[in-house]
Amino acid sequence: MEGVQFEQYLGHLFRSQGYKAEVTQAAGDYGADLVLSKDGKRIVVQAKRYRKNVGLKAVQEVRGGVSHYGASATWVVTNREYTEQAYKLAKSNNVRP
């Protein structure tokens, strides 16, 4: 499964959980691959399907999308683990791993 397919899959998965899910454009997405809405809250999601662990860049990117999309929460969804640095940055910036 390629990255764009992973994003589309996550969109279907979140919709099945009652979220309104919009998959953003593949390039120039302002730090969010998906924008979720549920119960009056907006969540920006950075989706990373990697062969290696997720690093700082994913956490930094998704934090950048908060203001642009008017979100109140940020998530990084991945098939892998976080590096120690990425986990610490996510924790200090309220990014849900």
C-alpha positions as semicolon CSV with decimal commas, in nm:
position;residue;x (nm);y (nm);z (nm)
1;M;0,000;0,000;0,000
2;E;0,141;0,337;-0,101
3;G;0,113;0,657;0,104
4;V;-0,193;0,798;-0,076
5;Q;-0,370;0,461;-0,048
6;F;-0,291;0,458;0,325
7;E;-0,448;0,804;0,362
8;Q;-0,761;0,693;0,175
9;Y;-0,779;0,376;0,385
10;L;-0,759;0,585;0,703
11;G;-1,036;0,809;0,571
12;H;-1,263;0,504;0,532
13;L;-1,160;0,373;0,874
14;F;-1,237;0,702;1,050
15;R;-1,570;0,736;0,866
16;S;-1,667;0,391;0,996
17;Q;-1,599;0,528;1,347
18;G;-1,842;0,819;1,298
19;Y;-1,597;1,088;1,187
20;K;-1,643;1,311;0,889
21;A;-1,308;1,257;0,715
22;E;-1,162;1,467;0,435
23;V;-0,844;1,345;0,268
24;T;-0,641;1,653;0,168
25;Q;-0,451;1,696;-0,156
26;A;-0,142;1,479;-0,194
27;A;0,104;1,771;-0,217
28;G;0,094;2,109;-0,046
29;D;-0,142;1,986;0,225
30;Y;-0,030;2,236;0,495
31;G;0,075;1,956;0,730
32;A;-0,243;1,748;0,731
33;D;-0,322;1,440;0,527
34;L;-0,670;1,413;0,674
35;V;-0,906;1,653;0,847
36;L;-1,151;1,484;1,081
37;S;-1,466;1,631;1,235
38;K;-1,679;1,482;1,511
39;D;-1,883;1,627;1,795
40;G;-1,787;1,983;1,698
41;K;-1,412;1,914;1,707
42;R;-1,165;1,928;1,416
43;I;-0,858;1,706;1,415
44;V;-0,569;1,724;1,170
45;V;-0,397;1,394;1,099
46;Q;-0,056;1,328;0,951
47;A;-0,053;0,975;0,804
48;K;0,284;0,803;0,774
49;R;0,319;0,458;0,623
50;Y;0,688;0,398;0,663
51;R;0,941;0,119;0,673
52;K;1,129;0,307;0,945
53;N;1,013;0,478;1,262
54;V;0,845;0,818;1,247
55;G;1,076;1,110;1,321
56;L;1,044;1,474;1,424
57;K;0,931;1,598;1,083
58;A;0,589;1,431;1,102
59;V;0,517;1,590;1,440
60;Q;0,637;1,930;1,320
61;E;0,428;1,907;1,002
62;V;0,102;1,824;1,175
63;R;0,145;2,104;1,429
64;G;0,176;2,340;1,134
65;G;-0,171;2,244;1,011
66;V;-0,357;2,338;1,330
67;S;-0,418;2,705;1,254
68;H;-0,464;2,656;0,881
69;Y;-0,743;2,402;0,930
70;G;-0,884;2,549;1,252
71;A;-0,819;2,227;1,442
72;S;-0,826;2,166;1,814
73;A;-0,630;1,839;1,808
74;T;-0,347;1,674;1,616
75;W;-0,268;1,310;1,552
76;V;0,007;1,124;1,373
77;V;-0,114;0,783;1,255
78;T;0,147;0,534;1,143
79;N;0,219;0,168;1,088
80;R;0,547;0,208;1,277
81;E;0,675;0,349;1,606
82;Y;0,801;0,697;1,696
83;T;1,167;0,777;1,746
84;E;1,240;0,886;2,102
85;Q;1,279;1,249;1,991
86;A;0,952;1,243;1,796
87;Y;0,769;1,092;2,092
88;K;0,901;1,364;2,327
89;L;0,807;1,641;2,083
90;A;0,461;1,491;2,032
91;K;0,405;1,473;2,406
92;S;0,515;1,832;2,468
93;N;0,294;1,958;2,182
94;N;-0,019;1,753;2,258
95;V;0,013;1,547;1,941
96;R;-0,158;1,213;1,982
97;P;0,066;0,926;1,874
